[in-house]
Amino acid sequence: MAEITAALVKDLREKTGAGMMDCKKALTEAAGDLEAAIDWLRKKGLSAAAKKSGRVTAEGLVGVVSEGRRAAMVEINAETDFVARNEAFQNFVEEVARAALKVGDDLEKLSSAVVASGRTVADEITHLIATIGENMSVRRARVLEVPSGVVASYIHGALKPGLGKIGVLAAIEAPTEDDAIEQLGRQIGMHVAATRPAALDVSGIDPTSVERERAVLTEQARASGKPDAVIEKMIEGRIRKFYEEVVLLEQVWVHDGESRVKAVLEKAGVKLAGFDRFQLGEGIEKEENDFAAEVAKAAGG
């Protein structure tokens, strides 16, 4: 029997798209014969993943797991919304979120983490692609932690606890980890889900985007024909309005429609150390299909 080397396993993975453990098993079953191993994988349906790797994945689920001072959030994509209702896929998203809680949000490290099946995240997703029949990908992950306080999580429109299409983490530094702080964190999560802030504070806004906004506002203000001193005040007022729209601490608290978020935090005696918001498929260019044209084509029209 030919020696089953790492290079041979790698070659089989590249040819079939199957997971590493499946490739090792196939080579063992085929006594090291590469072509026979390919046939073995094809018979088991495990080489199908390679055929699906080019398909757009803009559906799927966002998953969150929170454990007191540390929480993790992941986005795992698939081709259709149907997969989000698949129990095996849901379990996988939960497992990847728990793995991120342990190993962090570096995708390379996360892909090597082992899940309940005994396979790595990378191999498990290849296995799911073959068994469920859709291309999938672990798109991103985020882990937040505070030395004292809580990292609250929130899922908007949850399909089940911890799984949905919009997820938020809110890291609150506080002297305690009581229910009131947890509730405030959930409220912040709801606020962030609704308002989509670009940054925590003014310093987090890209200066280039501020200057671009200022240039647009300047042109608008000059069109009014007012004196330069008045124009300058108009611009500064509009820049403040811009910050109120995109900076979390400057936004109006959605829960009362009056207070600033920073005032709510000050009143509670806590600090918001960080946040993140994942919206499923955000930024992914989806394919627009003409269903009628597809039917006509299939019918030979």
PDB file of C-alpha atoms in Angstrom:
ATOM      1  CA  MET A   1       0.000   0.000   0.000  1.00  0.00           C
ATOM      2  CA  ALA A   2       1.292   3.446  -0.919  1.00  0.00           C
ATOM      3  CA  GLU A   3       2.195   5.696   2.000  1.00  0.00           C
ATOM      4  CA  ILE A   4      -0.632   8.120   2.777  1.00  0.00           C
ATOM      5  CA  THR A   5       1.319  11.357   3.034  1.00  0.00           C
ATOM      6  CA  ALA A   6       0.100  14.859   3.847  1.00  0.00           C
ATOM      7  CA  ALA A   7       0.894  15.821   0.256  1.00  0.00           C
ATOM      8  CA  LEU A   8      -1.322  13.005  -1.046  1.00  0.00           C
ATOM      9  CA  VAL A   9      -4.190  14.080   1.213  1.00  0.00           C
ATOM     10  CA  LYS A  10      -3.730  17.679   0.044  1.00  0.00           C
ATOM     11  CA  ASP A  11      -3.785  16.597  -3.589  1.00  0.00           C
ATOM     12  CA  LEU A  12      -7.020  14.656  -3.068  1.00  0.00           C
ATOM     13  CA  ARG A  13      -8.622  17.605  -1.246  1.00  0.00           C
ATOM     14  CA  GLU A  14      -7.742  19.945  -4.126  1.00  0.00           C
ATOM     15  CA  LYS A  15      -9.152  17.519  -6.685  1.00  0.00           C
ATOM     16  CA  THR A  16     -12.412  16.795  -4.869  1.00  0.00           C
ATOM     17  CA  GLY A  17     -13.091  19.587  -2.364  1.00  0.00           C
ATOM     18  CA  ALA A  18     -13.785  16.933   0.291  1.00  0.00           C
ATOM     19  CA  GLY A  19     -12.737  17.352   3.938  1.00  0.00           C
ATOM     20  CA  MET A  20      -9.355  16.287   5.250  1.00  0.00           C
ATOM     21  CA  MET A  21     -10.682  13.427   7.406  1.00  0.00           C
ATOM     22  CA  ASP A  22     -12.803  12.159   4.519  1.00  0.00           C
ATOM     23  CA  CYS A  23      -9.772  12.295   2.219  1.00  0.00           C
ATOM     24  CA  LYS A  24      -7.649  10.324   4.691  1.00  0.00           C
ATOM     25  CA  LYS A  25     -10.373   7.693   4.997  1.00  0.00           C
ATOM     26  CA  ALA A  26     -10.783   7.491   1.225  1.00  0.00           C
ATOM     27  CA  LEU A  27      -7.048   6.985   0.700  1.00  0.00           C
ATOM     28  CA  THR A  28      -6.978   4.320   3.402  1.00  0.00           C
ATOM     29  CA  GLU A  29      -9.928   2.517   1.815  1.00  0.00           C
ATOM     30  CA  ALA A  30      -8.232   2.794  -1.599  1.00  0.00           C
ATOM     31  CA  ALA A  31      -4.840   1.620  -0.286  1.00  0.00           C
ATOM     32  CA  GLY A  32      -3.269   4.931  -1.267  1.00  0.00           C
ATOM     33  CA  ASP A  33      -4.519   4.868  -4.873  1.00  0.00           C
ATOM     34  CA  LEU A  34      -5.501   8.472  -5.702  1.00  0.00           C
ATOM     35  CA  GLU A  35      -7.940   7.678  -8.532  1.00  0.00           C
ATOM     36  CA  ALA A  36      -9.624   4.947  -6.515  1.00  0.00           C
ATOM     37  CA  ALA A  37      -9.924   7.365  -3.584  1.00  0.00           C
ATOM     38  CA  ILE A  38     -11.610   9.913  -5.866  1.00  0.00           C
ATOM     39  CA  ASP A  39     -14.112   7.258  -6.930  1.00  0.00           C
ATOM     40  CA  TRP A  40     -14.715   6.307  -3.282  1.00  0.00           C
ATOM     41  CA  LEU A  41     -15.505   9.925  -2.408  1.00  0.00           C
ATOM     42  CA  ARG A  42     -17.781  10.280  -5.416  1.00  0.00           C
ATOM     43  CA  LYS A  43     -19.715   7.158  -4.419  1.00  0.00           C
ATOM     44  CA  LYS A  44     -20.156   8.581  -0.912  1.00  0.00           C
ATOM     45  CA  GLY A  45     -21.248  11.929  -2.339  1.00  0.00           C
ATOM     46  CA  LEU A  46     -18.357  13.691  -0.599  1.00  0.00           C
ATOM     47  CA  SER A  47     -16.706  15.159  -3.670  1.00  0.00           C
ATOM     48  CA  ALA A  48     -19.768  17.203  -4.549  1.00  0.00           C
ATOM     49  CA  ALA A  49     -18.567  20.190  -2.525  1.00  0.00           C
ATOM     50  CA  ALA A  50     -16.018  21.153  -5.181  1.00  0.00           C
ATOM     51  CA  LYS A  51     -18.761  21.616  -7.788  1.00  0.00           C
ATOM     52  CA  LYS A  52     -20.606  24.043  -5.527  1.00  0.00           C
ATOM     53  CA  SER A  53     -17.678  26.188  -4.397  1.00  0.00           C
ATOM     54  CA  GLY A  54     -18.296  28.965  -6.930  1.00  0.00           C
ATOM     55  CA  ARG A  55     -21.908  29.670  -6.045  1.00  0.00           C
ATOM     56  CA  VAL A  56     -22.884  32.917  -4.322  1.00  0.00           C
ATOM     57  CA  THR A  57     -23.632  32.532  -0.602  1.00  0.00           C
ATOM     58  CA  ALA A  58     -25.693  35.453   0.693  1.00  0.00           C
ATOM     59  CA  GLU A  59     -28.207  33.617   2.901  1.00  0.00           C
ATOM     60  CA  GLY A  60     -27.634  31.605   6.066  1.00  0.00           C
ATOM     61  CA  LEU A  61     -27.519  32.666   9.709  1.00  0.00           C
ATOM     62  CA  VAL A  62     -25.838  34.937  12.219  1.00  0.00           C
ATOM     63  CA  GLY A  63     -25.155  33.162  15.519  1.00  0.00           C
ATOM     64  CA  VAL A  64     -24.224  34.584  18.931  1.00  0.00           C
ATOM     65  CA  VAL A  65     -23.023  33.013  22.160  1.00  0.00           C
ATOM     66  CA  SER A  66     -22.527  35.052  25.334  1.00  0.00           C
ATOM     67  CA  GLU A  67     -20.894  33.988  28.584  1.00  0.00           C
ATOM     68  CA  GLY A  68     -20.792  36.937  30.976  1.00  0.00           C
ATOM     69  CA  ARG A  69     -17.696  38.997  30.226  1.00  0.00           C
ATOM     70  CA  ARG A  70     -17.048  37.384  26.829  1.00  0.00           C
ATOM     71  CA  ALA A  71     -19.231  36.806  23.770  1.00  0.00           C
ATOM     72  CA  ALA A  72     -18.823  35.642  20.174  1.00  0.00           C
ATOM     73  CA  MET A  73     -20.735  36.292  16.969  1.00  0.00           C
ATOM     74  CA  VAL A  74     -20.362  34.557  13.601  1.00  0.00           C
ATOM     75  CA  GLU A  75     -21.930  34.808  10.175  1.00  0.00           C
ATOM     76  CA  ILE A  76     -22.185  31.617   8.163  1.00  0.00           C
ATOM     77  CA  ASN A  77     -23.552  31.855   4.657  1.00  0.00           C
ATOM     78  CA  ALA A  78     -25.397  29.471   2.355  1.00  0.00           C
ATOM     79  CA  GLU A  79     -27.085  29.843  -1.019  1.00  0.00           C
ATOM     80  CA  THR A  80     -30.753  29.844  -0.008  1.00  0.00           C
ATOM     81  CA  ASP A  81     -32.908  30.755   2.945  1.00  0.00           C
ATOM     82  CA  PHE A  82     -34.115  27.147   3.179  1.00  0.00           C
ATOM     83  CA  VAL A  83     -30.784  26.068   4.643  1.00  0.00           C
ATOM     84  CA  ALA A  84     -31.273  28.439   7.595  1.00  0.00           C
ATOM     85  CA  ARG A  85     -34.148  26.162   8.656  1.00  0.00           C
ATOM     86  CA  ASN A  86     -32.057  23.012   8.392  1.00  0.00           C
ATOM     87  CA  GLU A  87     -31.332  21.645  11.873  1.00  0.00           C
ATOM     88  CA  ALA A  88     -27.867  20.396  10.938  1.00  0.00           C
ATOM     89  CA  PHE A  89     -26.932  23.841   9.624  1.00  0.00           C
ATOM     90  CA  GLN A  90     -28.346  25.558  12.710  1.00  0.00           C
ATOM     91  CA  ASN A  91     -26.355  23.238  14.976  1.00  0.00           C
ATOM     92  CA  PHE A  92     -23.222  23.979  12.975  1.00  0.00           C
ATOM     93  CA  VAL A  93     -23.659  27.747  13.348  1.00  0.00           C
ATOM     94  CA  GLU A  94     -24.077  27.310  17.114  1.00  0.00           C
ATOM     95  CA  GLU A  95     -20.972  25.128  17.291  1.00  0.00           C
ATOM     96  CA  VAL A  96     -18.875  27.610  15.310  1.00  0.00           C
ATOM     97  CA  ALA A  97     -20.009  30.450  17.615  1.00  0.00           C
ATOM     98  CA  ARG A  98     -19.009  28.377  20.657  1.00  0.00           C
ATOM     99  CA  ALA A  99     -15.681  27.566  19.004  1.00  0.00           C
ATOM    100  CA  ALA A 100     -15.058  31.283  18.375  1.00  0.00           C
ATOM    101  CA  LEU A 101     -15.768  31.944  22.044  1.00  0.00           C
ATOM    102  CA  LYS A 102     -12.815  29.658  22.845  1.00  0.00           C
ATOM    103  CA  VAL A 103     -10.288  30.349  20.069  1.00  0.00           C
ATOM    104  CA  GLY A 104     -11.146  33.942  19.073  1.00  0.00           C
ATOM    105  CA  ASP A 105     -12.274  35.529  15.828  1.00  0.00           C
ATOM    106  CA  ASP A 106      -9.275  34.836  13.613  1.00  0.00           C
ATOM    107  CA  LEU A 107     -10.844  32.870  10.746  1.00  0.00           C
ATOM    108  CA  GLU A 108      -7.752  30.754  10.132  1.00  0.00           C
ATOM    109  CA  LYS A 109      -7.666  29.593  13.744  1.00  0.00           C
ATOM    110  CA  LEU A 110     -11.426  29.164  13.779  1.00  0.00           C
ATOM    111  CA  SER A 111     -11.349  26.940  10.681  1.00  0.00           C
ATOM    112  CA  SER A 112      -8.990  24.585  12.536  1.00  0.00           C
ATOM    113  CA  ALA A 113     -11.143  24.377  15.675  1.00  0.00           C
ATOM    114  CA  VAL A 114     -12.763  20.982  16.286  1.00  0.00           C
ATOM    115  CA  VAL A 115     -16.560  20.671  16.530  1.00  0.00           C
ATOM    116  CA  ALA A 116     -18.785  17.942  18.009  1.00  0.00           C
ATOM    117  CA  SER A 117     -18.373  15.582  15.044  1.00  0.00           C
ATOM    118  CA  GLY A 118     -14.628  15.421  15.638  1.00  0.00           C
ATOM    119  CA  ARG A 119     -13.968  17.259  12.398  1.00  0.00           C
ATOM    120  CA  THR A 120     -12.514  20.735  12.116  1.00  0.00           C
ATOM    121  CA  VAL A 121     -14.782  23.642  11.205  1.00  0.00           C
ATOM    122  CA  ALA A 122     -13.288  23.612   7.692  1.00  0.00           C
ATOM    123  CA  ASP A 123     -13.885  19.899   7.233  1.00  0.00           C
ATOM    124  CA  GLU A 124     -17.356  20.033   8.777  1.00  0.00           C
ATOM    125  CA  ILE A 125     -18.476  22.726   6.365  1.00  0.00           C
ATOM    126  CA  THR A 126     -17.190  20.657   3.438  1.00  0.00           C
ATOM    127  CA  HIS A 127     -19.151  17.717   4.806  1.00  0.00           C
ATOM    128  CA  LEU A 128     -22.314  19.855   5.100  1.00  0.00           C
ATOM    129  CA  ILE A 129     -21.901  21.157   1.547  1.00  0.00           C
ATOM    130  CA  ALA A 130     -21.890  17.565   0.329  1.00  0.00           C
ATOM    131  CA  THR A 131     -24.807  16.388   2.469  1.00  0.00           C
ATOM    132  CA  ILE A 132     -27.103  19.440   2.262  1.00  0.00           C
ATOM    133  CA  GLY A 133     -26.254  20.256  -1.334  1.00  0.00           C
ATOM    134  CA  GLU A 134     -25.441  23.977  -1.174  1.00  0.00           C
ATOM    135  CA  ASN A 135     -22.273  25.996  -1.105  1.00  0.00           C
ATOM    136  CA  MET A 136     -21.519  27.460   2.355  1.00  0.00           C
ATOM    137  CA  SER A 137     -18.853  29.615   3.943  1.00  0.00           C
ATOM    138  CA  VAL A 138     -17.816  30.974   7.324  1.00  0.00           C
ATOM    139  CA  ARG A 139     -17.740  34.647   6.393  1.00  0.00           C
ATOM    140  CA  ARG A 140     -16.721  36.468   9.573  1.00  0.00           C
ATOM    141  CA  ALA A 141     -16.497  36.273  13.344  1.00  0.00           C
ATOM    142  CA  ARG A 142     -16.153  38.726  16.211  1.00  0.00           C
ATOM    143  CA  VAL A 143     -15.313  38.191  19.864  1.00  0.00           C
ATOM    144  CA  LEU A 144     -15.627  40.918  22.515  1.00  0.00           C
ATOM    145  CA  GLU A 145     -14.518  40.752  26.141  1.00  0.00           C
ATOM    146  CA  VAL A 146     -14.441  43.117  29.122  1.00  0.00           C
ATOM    147  CA  PRO A 147     -12.420  42.825  32.371  1.00  0.00           C
ATOM    148  CA  SER A 148     -15.525  43.589  34.433  1.00  0.00           C
ATOM    149  CA  GLY A 149     -19.153  43.917  33.384  1.00  0.00           C
ATOM    150  CA  VAL A 150     -20.935  42.060  30.579  1.00  0.00           C
ATOM    151  CA  VAL A 151     -20.835  41.510  26.855  1.00  0.00           C
ATOM    152  CA  ALA A 152     -24.509  41.367  25.957  1.00  0.00           C
ATOM    153  CA  SER A 153     -25.821  39.834  22.762  1.00  0.00           C
ATOM    154  CA  TYR A 154     -28.968  40.480  20.791  1.00  0.00           C
ATOM    155  CA  ILE A 155     -30.525  38.737  17.797  1.00  0.00           C
ATOM    156  CA  HIS A 156     -33.199  40.592  15.858  1.00  0.00           C
ATOM    157  CA  GLY A 157     -36.035  38.398  14.595  1.00  0.00           C
ATOM    158  CA  ALA A 158     -34.496  35.259  16.081  1.00  0.00           C
ATOM    159  CA  LEU A 159     -35.232  32.014  14.254  1.00  0.00           C
ATOM    160  CA  LYS A 160     -34.361  30.332  17.544  1.00  0.00           C
ATOM    161  CA  PRO A 161     -32.366  31.570  20.583  1.00  0.00           C
ATOM    162  CA  GLY A 162     -29.015  32.922  19.412  1.00  0.00           C
ATOM    163  CA  LEU A 163     -29.700  32.515  15.691  1.00  0.00           C
ATOM    164  CA  GLY A 164     -31.122  35.029  13.228  1.00  0.00           C
ATOM    165  CA  LYS A 165     -30.327  37.462  10.421  1.00  0.00           C
ATOM    166  CA  ILE A 166     -29.097  40.454  12.443  1.00  0.00           C
ATOM    167  CA  GLY A 167     -26.843  40.064  15.482  1.00  0.00           C
ATOM    168  CA  VAL A 168     -25.280  42.601  17.840  1.00  0.00           C
ATOM    169  CA  LEU A 169     -22.647  42.419  20.576  1.00  0.00           C
ATOM    170  CA  ALA A 170     -22.363  45.206  23.159  1.00  0.00           C
ATOM    171  CA  ALA A 171     -19.391  45.225  25.548  1.00  0.00           C
ATOM    172  CA  ILE A 172     -20.235  47.120  28.745  1.00  0.00           C
ATOM    173  CA  GLU A 173     -17.584  47.840  31.348  1.00  0.00           C
ATOM    174  CA  ALA A 174     -19.221  48.005  34.785  1.00  0.00           C
ATOM    175  CA  PRO A 175     -18.369  47.170  38.406  1.00  0.00           C
ATOM    176  CA  THR A 176     -20.937  44.367  38.443  1.00  0.00           C
ATOM    177  CA  GLU A 177     -22.528  41.789  36.180  1.00  0.00           C
ATOM    178  CA  ASP A 178     -26.096  42.143  37.466  1.00  0.00           C
ATOM    179  CA  ASP A 179     -29.354  41.785  35.559  1.00  0.00           C
ATOM    180  CA  ALA A 180     -29.743  45.545  35.146  1.00  0.00           C
ATOM    181  CA  ILE A 181     -26.464  45.771  33.201  1.00  0.00           C
ATOM    182  CA  GLU A 182     -27.463  42.748  31.120  1.00  0.00           C
ATOM    183  CA  GLN A 183     -30.809  44.385  30.337  1.00  0.00           C
ATOM    184  CA  LEU A 184     -29.090  47.639  29.359  1.00  0.00           C
ATOM    185  CA  GLY A 185     -26.812  45.649  27.067  1.00  0.00           C
ATOM    186  CA  ARG A 186     -29.808  44.063  25.382  1.00  0.00           C
ATOM    187  CA  GLN A 187     -31.387  47.498  24.909  1.00  0.00           C
ATOM    188  CA  ILE A 188     -28.161  48.751  23.334  1.00  0.00           C
ATOM    189  CA  GLY A 189     -28.243  45.711  21.050  1.00  0.00           C
ATOM    190  CA  MET A 190     -31.777  46.571  19.955  1.00  0.00           C
ATOM    191  CA  HIS A 191     -30.745  50.199  19.387  1.00  0.00           C
ATOM    192  CA  VAL A 192     -27.716  49.197  17.272  1.00  0.00           C
ATOM    193  CA  ALA A 193     -29.776  46.712  15.248  1.00  0.00           C
ATOM    194  CA  ALA A 194     -32.211  49.507  14.393  1.00  0.00           C
ATOM    195  CA  THR A 195     -29.840  52.441  13.785  1.00  0.00           C
ATOM    196  CA  ARG A 196     -26.768  50.778  12.202  1.00  0.00           C
ATOM    197  CA  PRO A 197     -24.131  53.146  13.663  1.00  0.00           C
ATOM    198  CA  ALA A 198     -20.813  53.301  11.824  1.00  0.00           C
ATOM    199  CA  ALA A 199     -18.646  53.926  14.898  1.00  0.00           C
ATOM    200  CA  LEU A 200     -18.749  54.036  18.685  1.00  0.00           C
ATOM    201  CA  ASP A 201     -17.539  57.634  18.976  1.00  0.00           C
ATOM    202  CA  VAL A 202     -16.491  60.537  16.743  1.00  0.00           C
ATOM    203  CA  SER A 203     -12.841  59.412  16.697  1.00  0.00           C
ATOM    204  CA  GLY A 204     -13.932  56.151  15.073  1.00  0.00           C
ATOM    205  CA  ILE A 205     -15.244  57.850  11.939  1.00  0.00           C
ATOM    206  CA  ASP A 206     -12.934  57.784   8.926  1.00  0.00           C
ATOM    207  CA  PRO A 207     -11.650  61.392   8.480  1.00  0.00           C
ATOM    208  CA  THR A 208     -11.968  60.963   4.704  1.00  0.00           C
ATOM    209  CA  SER A 209     -15.706  60.357   4.975  1.00  0.00           C
ATOM    210  CA  VAL A 210     -16.052  63.416   7.235  1.00  0.00           C
ATOM    211  CA  GLU A 211     -14.224  65.612   4.737  1.00  0.00           C
ATOM    212  CA  ARG A 212     -16.349  64.245   1.906  1.00  0.00           C
ATOM    213  CA  GLU A 213     -19.477  65.047   3.894  1.00  0.00           C
ATOM    214  CA  ARG A 214     -18.117  68.517   4.692  1.00  0.00           C
ATOM    215  CA  ALA A 215     -17.424  69.193   1.004  1.00  0.00           C
ATOM    216  CA  VAL A 216     -20.987  68.261   0.037  1.00  0.00           C
ATOM    217  CA  LEU A 217     -22.455  70.371   2.849  1.00  0.00           C
ATOM    218  CA  THR A 218     -20.247  73.333   1.903  1.00  0.00           C
ATOM    219  CA  GLU A 219     -21.510  73.315  -1.666  1.00  0.00           C
ATOM    220  CA  GLN A 220     -25.087  73.091  -0.448  1.00  0.00           C
ATOM    221  CA  ALA A 221     -24.602  75.949   2.018  1.00  0.00           C
ATOM    222  CA  ARG A 222     -22.900  78.233  -0.528  1.00  0.00           C
ATOM    223  CA  ALA A 223     -25.855  77.814  -2.846  1.00  0.00           C
ATOM    224  CA  SER A 224     -27.906  79.674  -0.252  1.00  0.00           C
ATOM    225  CA  GLY A 225     -25.968  82.873  -0.950  1.00  0.00           C
ATOM    226  CA  LYS A 226     -25.501  83.623   2.751  1.00  0.00           C
ATOM    227  CA  PRO A 227     -22.351  85.303   4.197  1.00  0.00           C
ATOM    228  CA  ASP A 228     -19.296  83.118   4.882  1.00  0.00           C
ATOM    229  CA  ALA A 229     -19.666  83.403   8.673  1.00  0.00           C
ATOM    230  CA  VAL A 230     -23.228  82.145   8.477  1.00  0.00           C
ATOM    231  CA  ILE A 231     -22.226  79.410   6.040  1.00  0.00           C
ATOM    232  CA  GLU A 232     -19.538  78.185   8.449  1.00  0.00           C
ATOM    233  CA  LYS A 233     -22.077  77.898  11.271  1.00  0.00           C
ATOM    234  CA  MET A 234     -24.461  76.081   8.938  1.00  0.00           C
ATOM    235  CA  ILE A 235     -21.744  73.577   8.005  1.00  0.00           C
ATOM    236  CA  GLU A 236     -20.737  72.909  11.617  1.00  0.00           C
ATOM    237  CA  GLY A 237     -24.366  72.387  12.567  1.00  0.00           C
ATOM    238  CA  ARG A 238     -24.824  69.912   9.745  1.00  0.00           C
ATOM    239  CA  ILE A 239     -21.621  68.064  10.657  1.00  0.00           C
ATOM    240  CA  ARG A 240     -22.994  67.657  14.189  1.00  0.00           C
ATOM    241  CA  LYS A 241     -26.175  66.278  12.637  1.00  0.00           C
ATOM    242  CA  PHE A 242     -24.058  63.880  10.557  1.00  0.00           C
ATOM    243  CA  TYR A 243     -22.362  62.590  13.732  1.00  0.00           C
ATOM    244  CA  GLU A 244     -25.750  62.181  15.396  1.00  0.00           C
ATOM    245  CA  GLU A 245     -26.766  59.896  12.555  1.00  0.00           C
ATOM    246  CA  VAL A 246     -23.685  57.649  12.357  1.00  0.00           C
ATOM    247  CA  VAL A 247     -21.954  57.751  15.774  1.00  0.00           C
ATOM    248  CA  LEU A 248     -23.499  55.489  18.408  1.00  0.00           C
ATOM    249  CA  LEU A 249     -22.766  57.648  21.462  1.00  0.00           C
ATOM    250  CA  GLU A 250     -24.191  60.719  19.706  1.00  0.00           C
ATOM    251  CA  GLN A 251     -27.396  59.052  18.530  1.00  0.00           C
ATOM    252  CA  VAL A 252     -30.804  59.593  20.085  1.00  0.00           C
ATOM    253  CA  TRP A 253     -31.748  56.615  22.258  1.00  0.00           C
ATOM    254  CA  VAL A 254     -34.462  54.747  20.345  1.00  0.00           C
ATOM    255  CA  HIS A 255     -36.132  53.606  23.547  1.00  0.00           C
ATOM    256  CA  ASP A 256     -37.215  57.104  24.608  1.00  0.00           C
ATOM    257  CA  GLY A 257     -36.666  59.238  21.496  1.00  0.00           C
ATOM    258  CA  GLU A 258     -35.031  62.024  23.539  1.00  0.00           C
ATOM    259  CA  SER A 259     -31.833  61.084  25.397  1.00  0.00           C
ATOM    260  CA  ARG A 260     -28.435  60.653  23.776  1.00  0.00           C
ATOM    261  CA  VAL A 261     -26.918  57.181  24.104  1.00  0.00           C
ATOM    262  CA  LYS A 262     -23.934  58.677  25.954  1.00  0.00           C
ATOM    263  CA  ALA A 263     -26.318  60.253  28.508  1.00  0.00           C
ATOM    264  CA  VAL A 264     -28.031  56.894  29.086  1.00  0.00           C
ATOM    265  CA  LEU A 265     -24.655  55.261  29.770  1.00  0.00           C
ATOM    266  CA  GLU A 266     -23.549  58.084  32.067  1.00  0.00           C
ATOM    267  CA  LYS A 267     -26.758  57.794  34.074  1.00  0.00           C
ATOM    268  CA  ALA A 268     -26.201  54.040  34.466  1.00  0.00           C
ATOM    269  CA  GLY A 269     -22.581  54.633  35.513  1.00  0.00           C
ATOM    270  CA  VAL A 270     -21.143  52.326  32.868  1.00  0.00           C
ATOM    271  CA  LYS A 271     -18.903  52.545  29.803  1.00  0.00           C
ATOM    272  CA  LEU A 272     -19.612  51.052  26.390  1.00  0.00           C
ATOM    273  CA  ALA A 273     -16.217  49.612  25.455  1.00  0.00           C
ATOM    274  CA  GLY A 274     -17.208  48.373  22.024  1.00  0.00           C
ATOM    275  CA  PHE A 275     -19.916  46.898  19.822  1.00  0.00           C
ATOM    276  CA  ASP A 276     -20.408  45.129  16.530  1.00  0.00           C
ATOM    277  CA  ARG A 277     -23.344  44.428  14.263  1.00  0.00           C
ATOM    278  CA  PHE A 278     -23.603  41.626  11.708  1.00  0.00           C
ATOM    279  CA  GLN A 279     -26.392  41.681   9.159  1.00  0.00           C
ATOM    280  CA  LEU A 280     -26.699  38.532   7.105  1.00  0.00           C
ATOM    281  CA  GLY A 281     -25.390  38.930   3.566  1.00  0.00           C
ATOM    282  CA  GLU A 282     -24.490  42.590   4.049  1.00  0.00           C
ATOM    283  CA  GLY A 283     -22.186  43.717   1.238  1.00  0.00           C
ATOM    284  CA  ILE A 284     -22.513  40.479  -0.741  1.00  0.00           C
ATOM    285  CA  GLU A 285     -23.617  41.007  -4.319  1.00  0.00           C
ATOM    286  CA  LYS A 286     -26.529  38.680  -4.946  1.00  0.00           C
ATOM    287  CA  GLU A 287     -27.313  37.236  -8.314  1.00  0.00           C
ATOM    288  CA  GLU A 288     -30.565  38.561  -9.779  1.00  0.00           C
ATOM    289  CA  ASN A 289     -32.249  35.771 -11.680  1.00  0.00           C
ATOM    290  CA  ASP A 290     -35.049  36.214 -14.194  1.00  0.00           C
ATOM    291  CA  PHE A 291     -37.284  33.302 -13.186  1.00  0.00           C
ATOM    292  CA  ALA A 292     -39.490  33.575 -16.292  1.00  0.00           C
ATOM    293  CA  ALA A 293     -36.404  33.489 -18.536  1.00  0.00           C
ATOM    294  CA  GLU A 294     -35.087  30.427 -16.678  1.00  0.00           C
ATOM    295  CA  VAL A 295     -38.379  28.592 -17.192  1.00  0.00           C
ATOM    296  CA  ALA A 296     -38.446  29.540 -20.879  1.00  0.00           C
ATOM    297  CA  LYS A 297     -34.876  28.347 -21.295  1.00  0.00           C
ATOM    298  CA  ALA A 298     -35.625  25.056 -19.555  1.00  0.00           C
ATOM    299  CA  ALA A 299     -38.635  24.601 -21.836  1.00  0.00           C
ATOM    300  CA  GLY A 300     -36.493  25.243 -24.885  1.00  0.00           C
ATOM    301  CA  GLY A 301     -38.011  28.674 -25.551  1.00  0.00           C
TER     302      GLY A 301
END
